[in-house]
């Protein structure tokens, strides 16, 4: 040993400085290689980046990565994906809540990520499918002759309910309607709304196209004729029976309630009154209201949809004057549901923000044959015309001031049998449409059919489709207190303005025509569109738009 020390010391003294430095570095390099080689088998080093979750964006999906615990990865999916979540490297499935990021670890996504998630949802709605993004990562460690393939990252897609996906589509429709002025409308071969008869023709057109694209209605199949799935089609209540019949064979109907935006209660108030009403009963309202109440109770017990929204995504339709009163049989039906009513009287609880005013149309024989058309304005010799009974508070005032008082103002209680009612309308420039016992009247549509400008004399009335149509552009509204000045008001309208209103009335007539089968933009589709607009305004409890 002593001899070895002497030889080392002798070599150190006799060698150059570079040789001595090499002799010092070689052992250090060997020791470092041994340390690196031994540490490559473990990923739990103190400075391992696996400890920290990182956020990245791939394509249109927000991806939250955390390589601790097997390199798990979570994709925040669109509500339109509808698929199950995939968790864990073993391919097992489990249900997960929307806030279960990184396996129940609370991580808040940055604002940019949330915005991209919203974009992904909207893109899905357009494409009808999800574009999932995943990554297969492999990493080669330095100073190693072994390539280590990391485990295939698991994929977790958020599971959205049908209701959430439907609400996402409705939100896209709202956005398309709101942003209509920033884009070009699609070509429409049938009709493009235009002109002053519409409050906003472009928004209406876009909304109508969105309705055709998305709107689905579930018709409850419970109930039997003649009260349910039935109604009059050939009287002043024809709107009621005609709508029920046409909806049940319509493309808007879905047989799957999970895919429906709204649910229809297919009872006919006119049929209830005809078959159940007993004038001599102690309480004639009770059996009629009990019929509706029992029906809603049946549906609420059999399906989850009524209780889910307390009726807010349900609607009824009635053209009988008693429709508003019978709807009171169920408080949620009166207060929450969409009520499509001919008797759209705000003094009796009609709420324009959720209820729909529909036209009362008298169809003798159930068809429009012979009802459409009339002479040009220059061939109409009568200034204004009305004939009808003394129903309600307004008509007696009208007849008191004008019956048989003026040749230009043809106001009659009843016409002689030799005089045709429709011919008188075709000869008149203006046709008076006063309220009767209730505010609804078929005279408004009859006037439009015959080319006569409607004169509305009504209190507390919401005109049909007035959320879309500007009635002041093609009709005249006169307050009840102005009835004595009727002729003065009408003669004060210039010929040019009258011709404009008459021409607009012919244009708007298409929205009140009854067709079998229905045609685009006719009265059936306009009723649906009004219901569609009310459904767009509904936010179901617990559902938020992205």
Coordinates of C-alpha atoms in Angstrom, one line a residue:
X1 CA 0.0 0.0 0.0
X2 CA 2.9 2.4 0.9
X3 CA 4.5 1.6 -2.4
X4 CA 1.3 2.4 -4.3
X5 CA 1.0 5.7 -2.7
X6 CA 4.6 6.6 -3.6
X7 CA 3.9 5.6 -7.3
X8 CA 0.8 7.8 -7.4
X9 CA 2.6 10.7 -5.9
X10 CA 5.5 10.3 -8.3
X11 CA 3.1 10.1 -11.3
X12 CA 1.2 13.2 -10.1
X13 CA 4.4 15.3 -9.8
X14 CA 5.9 14.1 -13.1
X15 CA 2.6 14.4 -15.3
X16 CA 1.4 17.5 -17.0
X17 CA -1.5 19.6 -15.7
X18 CA -3.9 18.4 -18.5
X19 CA -3.1 14.8 -17.7
X20 CA -3.8 15.4 -14.0
X21 CA -7.2 17.2 -14.9
X22 CA -8.3 14.2 -17.0
X23 CA -7.4 11.8 -14.2
X24 CA -9.7 13.9 -11.9
X25 CA -12.8 14.1 -14.3
X26 CA -13.0 10.5 -15.4
X27 CA -14.2 9.2 -12.0
X28 CA -16.7 12.0 -11.8
X29 CA -18.2 11.2 -15.2
X30 CA -18.5 7.5 -14.4
X31 CA -20.2 8.3 -11.1
X32 CA -22.7 10.7 -12.9
X33 CA -23.6 8.1 -15.5
X34 CA -24.3 5.5 -12.7
X35 CA -26.7 8.0 -11.0
X36 CA -28.6 8.8 -14.2
X37 CA -28.8 5.1 -15.2
X38 CA -30.2 4.2 -11.8
X39 CA -32.8 7.1 -11.7
X40 CA -34.3 6.4 -15.1
X41 CA -36.5 3.7 -13.7
X42 CA -38.5 6.0 -11.4
X43 CA -40.8 8.9 -12.3
X44 CA -41.1 10.2 -8.8
X45 CA -38.2 12.6 -8.8
X46 CA -38.4 15.8 -6.8
X47 CA -38.4 18.0 -10.0
X48 CA -40.7 15.7 -12.0
X49 CA -43.1 17.7 -14.1
X50 CA -45.7 15.0 -13.6
X51 CA -46.7 16.7 -10.3
X52 CA -48.2 19.7 -11.9
X53 CA -51.4 19.6 -14.1
X54 CA -51.2 21.6 -17.3
X55 CA -53.9 23.0 -19.6
X56 CA -53.9 22.9 -23.3
X57 CA -56.3 23.2 -26.2
X58 CA -56.5 20.8 -29.1
X59 CA -58.7 21.6 -32.0
X60 CA -62.0 22.8 -30.6
X61 CA -61.9 20.8 -27.4
X62 CA -60.6 21.9 -24.0
X63 CA -58.3 19.3 -22.6
X64 CA -57.2 19.2 -19.0
X65 CA -54.1 17.1 -18.5
X66 CA -52.6 15.7 -15.4
X67 CA -49.9 13.1 -15.8
X68 CA -49.8 12.1 -12.1
X69 CA -51.7 9.0 -11.5
X70 CA -51.2 7.3 -14.8
X71 CA -51.3 10.3 -17.1
X72 CA -55.1 10.8 -17.0
X73 CA -56.6 13.3 -19.3
X74 CA -60.0 14.9 -19.4
X75 CA -61.7 16.3 -22.5
X76 CA -64.5 18.8 -21.8
X77 CA -67.1 17.7 -24.4
X78 CA -70.0 19.5 -26.1
X79 CA -73.5 18.9 -24.7
X80 CA -74.3 17.5 -28.1
X81 CA -71.9 14.6 -27.7
X82 CA -74.3 12.5 -25.7
X83 CA -71.8 9.8 -25.2
X84 CA -70.6 8.1 -22.0
X85 CA -67.5 9.1 -20.2
X86 CA -64.4 7.0 -20.5
X87 CA -62.3 6.9 -17.4
X88 CA -59.1 5.1 -16.3
X89 CA -56.5 3.3 -18.3
X90 CA -58.4 -0.1 -18.0
X91 CA -61.3 1.0 -20.2
X92 CA -63.9 0.8 -17.4
X93 CA -66.9 3.2 -17.5
X94 CA -68.3 5.2 -14.6
X95 CA -70.8 8.1 -14.3
X96 CA -69.2 11.4 -13.5
X97 CA -70.5 14.8 -12.5
X98 CA -69.9 17.9 -14.6
X99 CA -67.5 19.3 -12.0
X100 CA -65.4 16.1 -11.6
X101 CA -62.2 17.4 -13.2
X102 CA -59.1 15.3 -12.6
X103 CA -61.0 12.6 -10.7
X104 CA -62.7 14.9 -8.1
X105 CA -59.8 17.3 -7.9
X106 CA -61.0 20.9 -8.1
X107 CA -59.4 22.7 -11.0
X108 CA -61.0 25.8 -12.4
X109 CA -60.7 26.1 -16.2
X110 CA -59.4 29.5 -17.4
X111 CA -61.8 31.8 -19.2
X112 CA -60.3 31.0 -22.5
X113 CA -61.0 27.3 -22.0
X114 CA -64.6 28.0 -21.1
X115 CA -65.0 30.1 -24.2
X116 CA -63.6 27.4 -26.4
X117 CA -66.0 24.9 -24.8
X118 CA -68.9 27.1 -25.7
X119 CA -67.6 27.3 -29.3
X120 CA -67.3 23.6 -29.4
X121 CA -70.9 23.2 -28.4
X122 CA -72.1 25.6 -31.1
X123 CA -70.0 23.8 -33.7
X124 CA -71.5 20.5 -32.7
X125 CA -75.0 21.8 -33.1
X126 CA -74.1 22.8 -36.7
X127 CA -72.4 19.6 -37.6
X128 CA -74.6 17.2 -35.6
X129 CA -71.5 15.4 -34.2
X130 CA -68.7 15.9 -31.8
X131 CA -65.1 16.2 -32.7
X132 CA -63.2 14.5 -29.9
X133 CA -59.6 15.2 -29.5
X134 CA -57.1 12.8 -27.8
X135 CA -53.4 12.5 -27.7
X136 CA -51.1 9.5 -27.6
X137 CA -47.9 10.6 -26.0
X138 CA -44.5 8.9 -25.9
X139 CA -41.4 10.3 -24.2
X140 CA -37.7 9.3 -24.5
X141 CA -35.6 10.0 -21.4
X142 CA -32.1 11.4 -22.0
X143 CA -29.1 9.4 -21.3
X144 CA -30.9 6.2 -21.8
X145 CA -30.9 3.5 -24.4
X146 CA -34.5 2.6 -23.6
X147 CA -37.6 4.3 -25.1
X148 CA -40.4 4.4 -22.5
X149 CA -43.9 4.6 -23.9
X150 CA -46.3 6.2 -21.4
X151 CA -49.7 4.7 -20.9
X152 CA -52.4 5.5 -23.4
X153 CA -54.2 8.5 -22.0
X154 CA -57.8 7.9 -20.9
X155 CA -60.6 10.0 -22.3
X156 CA -63.4 11.5 -20.3
X157 CA -66.3 13.1 -22.2
X158 CA -68.9 14.9 -20.2
X159 CA -72.3 13.3 -20.3
X160 CA -75.1 15.7 -21.1
X161 CA -78.8 14.9 -20.8
X162 CA -81.2 15.2 -23.8
X163 CA -82.7 18.2 -22.2
X164 CA -79.3 20.0 -22.1
X165 CA -78.6 19.1 -25.7
X166 CA -82.1 20.4 -26.7
X167 CA -81.5 23.6 -24.8
X168 CA -78.1 24.1 -26.5
X169 CA -79.8 23.8 -29.9
X170 CA -82.4 26.4 -28.8
X171 CA -79.6 28.7 -27.7
X172 CA -78.0 28.4 -31.1
X173 CA -81.4 29.3 -32.7
X174 CA -81.7 32.4 -30.4
X175 CA -78.2 33.4 -31.5
X176 CA -79.0 33.0 -35.2
X177 CA -82.1 35.1 -34.9
X178 CA -80.4 37.8 -32.9
X179 CA -77.5 38.0 -35.3
X180 CA -79.6 37.9 -38.4
X181 CA -78.5 41.3 -39.7
X182 CA -74.8 40.3 -39.6
X183 CA -75.3 37.5 -42.2
X184 CA -77.0 36.6 -45.3
X185 CA -80.3 34.7 -45.3
X186 CA -80.6 31.4 -47.0
X187 CA -82.5 31.3 -50.3
X188 CA -86.2 30.5 -49.8
X189 CA -88.0 29.3 -53.0
X190 CA -91.5 29.7 -51.5
X191 CA -91.6 33.1 -49.8
X192 CA -89.3 35.7 -48.4
X193 CA -91.0 38.0 -45.8
X194 CA -90.6 41.7 -46.7
X195 CA -92.3 45.0 -46.2
X196 CA -94.0 47.0 -43.4
X197 CA -96.5 44.2 -42.6
X198 CA -93.8 42.7 -40.5
X199 CA -92.1 44.3 -37.5
X200 CA -88.8 42.7 -38.5
X201 CA -89.0 40.6 -41.7
X202 CA -85.5 39.3 -41.6
X203 CA -85.7 38.2 -38.0
X204 CA -89.1 36.5 -38.7
X205 CA -87.6 34.7 -41.7
X206 CA -84.6 33.5 -39.8
X207 CA -86.8 32.4 -36.9
X208 CA -89.2 30.5 -39.2
X209 CA -86.3 28.7 -40.9
X210 CA -84.8 27.8 -37.5
X211 CA -88.2 26.4 -36.5
X212 CA -88.4 24.2 -39.6
X213 CA -84.9 23.0 -38.8
X214 CA -85.2 22.2 -35.1
X215 CA -88.7 22.3 -33.6
X216 CA -90.1 19.0 -32.4
X217 CA -93.4 18.5 -30.6
X218 CA -94.6 15.5 -28.6
X219 CA -98.3 14.9 -28.7
X220 CA -99.5 12.9 -25.7
X221 CA -101.3 9.8 -27.0
X222 CA -103.5 9.4 -23.9
X223 CA -107.2 10.3 -24.2
X224 CA -109.9 9.1 -26.5
X225 CA -112.4 10.6 -28.9
X226 CA -114.5 12.7 -29.0
X227 CA -112.8 14.9 -26.3
X228 CA -109.2 14.2 -27.2
X229 CA -107.4 14.1 -30.5
X230 CA -110.5 15.5 -32.1
X231 CA -112.2 18.8 -32.7
X232 CA -114.5 20.7 -35.0
X233 CA -113.2 21.5 -38.5
X234 CA -116.2 23.1 -40.1
X235 CA -117.4 26.0 -37.9
X236 CA -116.1 29.1 -36.2
X237 CA -114.0 26.8 -34.0
X238 CA -112.3 25.2 -37.1
X239 CA -108.9 26.4 -36.0
X240 CA -109.1 24.1 -32.9
X241 CA -110.0 20.9 -34.7
X242 CA -107.9 21.7 -37.8
X243 CA -104.7 22.3 -35.7
X244 CA -105.1 19.1 -33.7
X245 CA -105.6 17.0 -36.9
X246 CA -102.7 18.6 -38.8
X247 CA -100.2 18.5 -36.0
X248 CA -100.7 14.7 -35.4
X249 CA -99.6 14.0 -39.0
X250 CA -97.0 16.8 -39.2
X251 CA -93.3 16.5 -39.6
X252 CA -92.9 18.6 -36.4
X253 CA -94.3 15.7 -34.3
X254 CA -91.9 13.4 -32.6
X255 CA -92.8 10.0 -31.1
X256 CA -89.9 10.2 -28.7
X257 CA -90.7 12.6 -25.8
X258 CA -87.0 12.8 -25.0
X259 CA -86.4 14.6 -28.3
X260 CA -89.3 17.1 -27.9
X261 CA -88.9 20.8 -27.2
X262 CA -92.5 21.1 -26.2
X263 CA -95.5 18.9 -25.3
X264 CA -99.1 19.3 -26.6
X265 CA -102.2 18.5 -24.5
X266 CA -104.6 17.3 -27.3
X267 CA -107.9 18.1 -25.7
X268 CA -110.6 20.1 -27.5
X269 CA -112.4 22.7 -25.4
X270 CA -115.1 22.9 -28.1
X271 CA -115.6 19.2 -27.7
X272 CA -115.6 19.4 -23.9
X273 CA -118.3 22.0 -24.1
X274 CA -120.3 20.1 -26.7
X275 CA -120.2 16.7 -24.9
X276 CA -119.8 17.4 -21.2
X277 CA -121.5 20.8 -20.5
X278 CA -124.8 20.5 -18.8
X279 CA -126.7 23.7 -18.5
X280 CA -129.0 22.3 -15.8
X281 CA -126.2 21.0 -13.5
X282 CA -125.7 22.8 -10.1
X283 CA -122.1 23.6 -11.2
X284 CA -121.9 23.2 -14.9
X285 CA -118.2 24.2 -14.9
X286 CA -117.1 21.5 -12.6
X287 CA -117.3 18.4 -14.9
X288 CA -115.6 20.3 -17.7
X289 CA -112.7 21.5 -15.5
X290 CA -112.5 18.1 -13.8
X291 CA -111.9 16.5 -17.3
X292 CA -108.8 18.7 -17.9
X293 CA -107.6 18.4 -14.3
X294 CA -107.8 14.6 -14.4
X295 CA -106.0 14.5 -17.7
X296 CA -103.1 16.5 -16.5
X297 CA -102.9 14.4 -13.3
X298 CA -102.7 11.3 -15.5
X299 CA -99.9 12.7 -17.6
X300 CA -98.0 14.0 -14.6
X301 CA -98.1 10.6 -12.9
X302 CA -97.1 8.7 -16.0
X303 CA -94.4 11.0 -17.5
X304 CA -91.7 13.2 -15.9
X305 CA -92.1 16.2 -18.2
X306 CA -95.0 18.1 -16.6
X307 CA -93.4 18.0 -13.1
X308 CA -90.0 18.8 -14.5
X309 CA -91.1 22.2 -15.8
X310 CA -94.4 22.7 -13.9
X311 CA -96.0 22.8 -17.3
X312 CA -93.9 25.6 -18.8
X313 CA -92.9 23.5 -21.8
X314 CA -96.5 22.3 -22.5
X315 CA -99.2 24.0 -24.5
X316 CA -102.9 23.8 -25.1
X317 CA -105.0 25.3 -27.9
X318 CA -108.6 26.5 -27.8
X319 CA -110.8 28.6 -30.0
X320 CA -113.9 28.3 -27.9
X321 CA -114.7 31.4 -25.8
X322 CA -114.5 29.3 -22.7
X323 CA -110.9 28.2 -23.3
X324 CA -109.3 30.7 -20.8
X325 CA -111.8 29.7 -18.1
X326 CA -111.3 26.0 -18.5
X327 CA -107.5 26.4 -18.4
X328 CA -107.9 27.6 -14.8
X329 CA -108.8 24.0 -13.9
X330 CA -105.0 23.5 -13.4
X331 CA -103.2 26.4 -11.9
X332 CA -99.9 25.5 -13.6
X333 CA -101.7 25.3 -16.9
X334 CA -103.1 28.8 -16.5
X335 CA -100.0 30.4 -15.0
X336 CA -97.1 28.5 -16.7
X337 CA -98.1 26.7 -19.8
X338 CA -98.4 28.3 -23.3
X339 CA -102.1 28.8 -24.1
X340 CA -102.9 29.3 -27.8
X341 CA -106.2 31.0 -27.6
X342 CA -108.7 32.7 -30.0
X343 CA -110.1 34.6 -27.0
X344 CA -106.9 36.6 -26.4
X345 CA -108.3 38.9 -23.8
X346 CA -105.7 40.5 -21.5
X347 CA -108.4 41.4 -18.9
X348 CA -109.1 37.7 -18.5
X349 CA -105.5 36.6 -17.9
X350 CA -104.1 36.4 -21.4
X351 CA -100.3 37.0 -21.1
X352 CA -98.7 38.0 -24.4
X353 CA -95.3 37.1 -23.2
X354 CA -96.2 33.4 -22.8
X355 CA -99.6 32.9 -24.5
X356 CA -100.4 32.9 -28.2
X357 CA -103.2 34.7 -30.0
X358 CA -104.6 32.6 -32.8
X359 CA -107.3 33.6 -35.4
X360 CA -110.9 32.5 -35.3
X361 CA -111.7 31.2 -38.8
X362 CA -115.2 30.2 -39.9
X363 CA -114.9 27.4 -42.5
X364 CA -118.3 26.2 -43.7
X365 CA -117.6 22.7 -44.9
X366 CA -114.1 22.8 -43.6
X367 CA -112.5 24.4 -46.7
X368 CA -111.7 27.8 -48.1
X369 CA -113.5 27.2 -51.4
X370 CA -115.1 30.4 -52.6
X371 CA -113.9 32.5 -49.6
X372 CA -110.8 34.0 -51.2
X373 CA -110.7 37.0 -53.5
X374 CA -112.5 40.2 -54.3
X375 CA -112.6 43.1 -56.7
X376 CA -110.0 45.9 -56.9
X377 CA -110.2 49.0 -54.6
X378 CA -111.7 51.1 -57.4
X379 CA -114.7 48.8 -57.7
X380 CA -115.7 48.9 -54.0
X381 CA -118.6 51.3 -53.6
X382 CA -119.4 51.0 -49.9
X383 CA -117.2 52.8 -47.4
X384 CA -117.7 50.6 -44.5
X385 CA -119.8 47.5 -43.6
X386 CA -121.0 45.5 -40.6
X387 CA -123.8 43.0 -40.0
X388 CA -124.3 41.0 -36.8
X389 CA -126.2 40.5 -33.6
X390 CA -126.1 42.6 -30.5
X391 CA -123.6 40.5 -28.7
X392 CA -121.5 42.0 -25.9
X393 CA -121.1 45.7 -24.9
X394 CA -119.6 47.2 -28.1
X395 CA -122.1 46.3 -30.9
X396 CA -125.1 48.0 -29.3
X397 CA -123.1 51.3 -29.3
X398 CA -122.1 50.8 -32.9
X399 CA -125.7 50.1 -34.1
X400 CA -127.1 52.9 -31.9
X401 CA -125.0 55.5 -33.8
X402 CA -124.9 54.1 -37.3
X403 CA -127.7 51.6 -38.1
X404 CA -129.6 52.9 -41.1
X405 CA -128.1 56.4 -40.6
X406 CA -125.8 56.8 -43.7
X407 CA -125.6 55.2 -47.1
X408 CA -121.8 55.0 -47.0
X409 CA -121.9 53.4 -43.6
X410 CA -123.7 50.1 -44.0
X411 CA -124.3 48.9 -40.4
X412 CA -127.0 46.2 -40.0
X413 CA -128.2 44.0 -37.3
X414 CA -129.2 41.3 -39.7
X415 CA -129.1 41.3 -43.5
X416 CA -132.1 40.4 -45.6
X417 CA -132.0 36.8 -46.9
X418 CA -131.7 38.1 -50.4
X419 CA -128.4 39.9 -49.6
X420 CA -125.2 37.9 -49.4
X421 CA -122.9 38.7 -46.5
X422 CA -119.7 37.8 -48.4
X423 CA -120.8 39.9 -51.4
X424 CA -121.3 42.9 -49.1
X425 CA -117.7 42.5 -47.8
X426 CA -116.4 42.3 -51.3
X427 CA -118.2 45.6 -52.2
X428 CA -116.8 47.4 -49.1
X429 CA -113.5 49.2 -48.6
X430 CA -113.6 48.7 -44.8
X431 CA -115.2 46.0 -42.8
X432 CA -115.9 46.5 -39.1
X433 CA -114.7 43.7 -36.7
X434 CA -116.1 44.5 -33.3
X435 CA -116.0 42.3 -30.2
X436 CA -119.0 40.2 -29.4
X437 CA -119.5 38.5 -26.1
X438 CA -115.7 37.9 -26.3
X439 CA -112.9 39.7 -28.1
X440 CA -112.4 37.0 -30.8
X441 CA -114.3 37.3 -34.1
X442 CA -114.0 35.5 -37.5
X443 CA -114.7 38.8 -39.2
X444 CA -111.0 39.8 -39.2
X445 CA -110.0 36.8 -41.3
X446 CA -113.1 37.1 -43.5
X447 CA -112.1 40.7 -44.3
X448 CA -108.6 39.7 -45.3
X449 CA -110.0 36.9 -47.4
X450 CA -112.2 39.2 -49.4
X451 CA -109.8 42.1 -49.7
X452 CA -111.6 44.4 -47.3
X453 CA -109.5 46.4 -44.8
X454 CA -110.3 45.3 -41.3
X455 CA -111.5 47.9 -38.7
X456 CA -110.8 46.6 -35.2
X457 CA -113.0 47.9 -32.4
X458 CA -112.0 45.9 -29.4
X459 CA -110.8 46.4 -25.8
X460 CA -108.0 44.3 -24.2
X461 CA -107.4 42.3 -27.4
X462 CA -104.1 41.0 -28.7
X463 CA -104.4 40.4 -32.4
X464 CA -103.2 37.1 -33.9
X465 CA -99.4 36.8 -34.6
X466 CA -98.9 40.4 -33.5
X467 CA -95.4 39.5 -32.3
X468 CA -94.5 39.2 -36.0
X469 CA -97.2 41.1 -37.9
X470 CA -97.7 44.9 -37.7
X471 CA -101.5 45.1 -37.8
X472 CA -101.5 48.9 -38.0
X473 CA -100.0 48.6 -41.5
X474 CA -103.0 46.7 -43.0
X475 CA -105.9 47.5 -40.6
X476 CA -107.5 50.4 -38.8
X477 CA -107.9 50.4 -35.0
X478 CA -110.7 52.6 -33.5
X479 CA -111.3 52.9 -29.8
X480 CA -114.8 52.3 -28.5
X481 CA -115.2 55.9 -27.5
X482 CA -114.5 57.0 -31.1
X483 CA -117.4 55.0 -32.6
X484 CA -119.4 58.3 -33.1
X485 CA -116.5 59.6 -35.3
X486 CA -116.3 56.4 -37.4
X487 CA -117.1 58.0 -40.8
X488 CA -114.9 61.0 -40.1
X489 CA -111.9 58.7 -39.2
X490 CA -112.3 56.5 -42.3
X491 CA -112.9 59.3 -44.8
X492 CA -109.8 61.0 -43.3
X493 CA -107.6 58.2 -44.7
X494 CA -106.3 59.1 -48.1
X495 CA -107.0 57.0 -51.1
X496 CA -103.3 56.3 -51.5
X497 CA -103.0 55.1 -47.9
X498 CA -106.2 52.9 -48.3
X499 CA -104.8 51.3 -51.4
X500 CA -101.5 50.5 -49.5
X501 CA -103.4 48.9 -46.7
X502 CA -105.6 46.9 -49.0
X503 CA -102.5 45.7 -50.9
X504 CA -100.8 44.7 -47.7
X505 CA -103.9 42.9 -46.6
X506 CA -103.7 40.7 -49.7
X507 CA -100.0 40.0 -48.9
X508 CA -100.6 39.1 -45.3
X509 CA -103.5 36.9 -46.2
X510 CA -101.3 33.9 -46.8
X511 CA -100.6 33.7 -43.1
X512 CA -104.3 33.2 -42.4
X513 CA -105.1 30.7 -45.1
X514 CA -106.1 27.1 -44.2
X515 CA -104.5 24.5 -46.4
X516 CA -104.8 20.7 -46.5
X517 CA -102.1 19.6 -46.4
X518 CA -100.5 22.6 -44.8
X519 CA -98.3 24.9 -46.8
X520 CA -95.3 26.9 -45.6
X521 CA -96.2 30.2 -43.9
X522 CA -100.0 29.4 -43.7
X523 CA -102.0 29.6 -40.6
X524 CA -101.0 26.2 -39.3
X525 CA -97.3 27.1 -39.5
X526 CA -97.9 30.6 -38.1
X527 CA -99.5 29.1 -35.0
X528 CA -96.5 26.8 -34.7
X529 CA -94.1 29.7 -35.1
X530 CA -95.8 31.7 -32.4
X531 CA -95.5 28.7 -30.0
X532 CA -91.9 28.3 -31.1
X533 CA -91.2 31.9 -30.2
X534 CA -92.7 31.4 -26.7
X535 CA -90.6 28.2 -26.2
X536 CA -87.5 30.1 -27.1
X537 CA -88.3 32.4 -24.2
X538 CA -88.5 29.6 -21.7
X539 CA -85.6 28.7 -19.5
X540 CA -86.3 25.4 -17.8
X541 CA -85.3 25.2 -14.1
X542 CA -81.7 24.0 -13.7
X543 CA -80.8 24.5 -17.3
X544 CA -78.4 27.3 -18.3
X545 CA -77.4 28.3 -21.8
X546 CA -73.8 28.0 -22.6

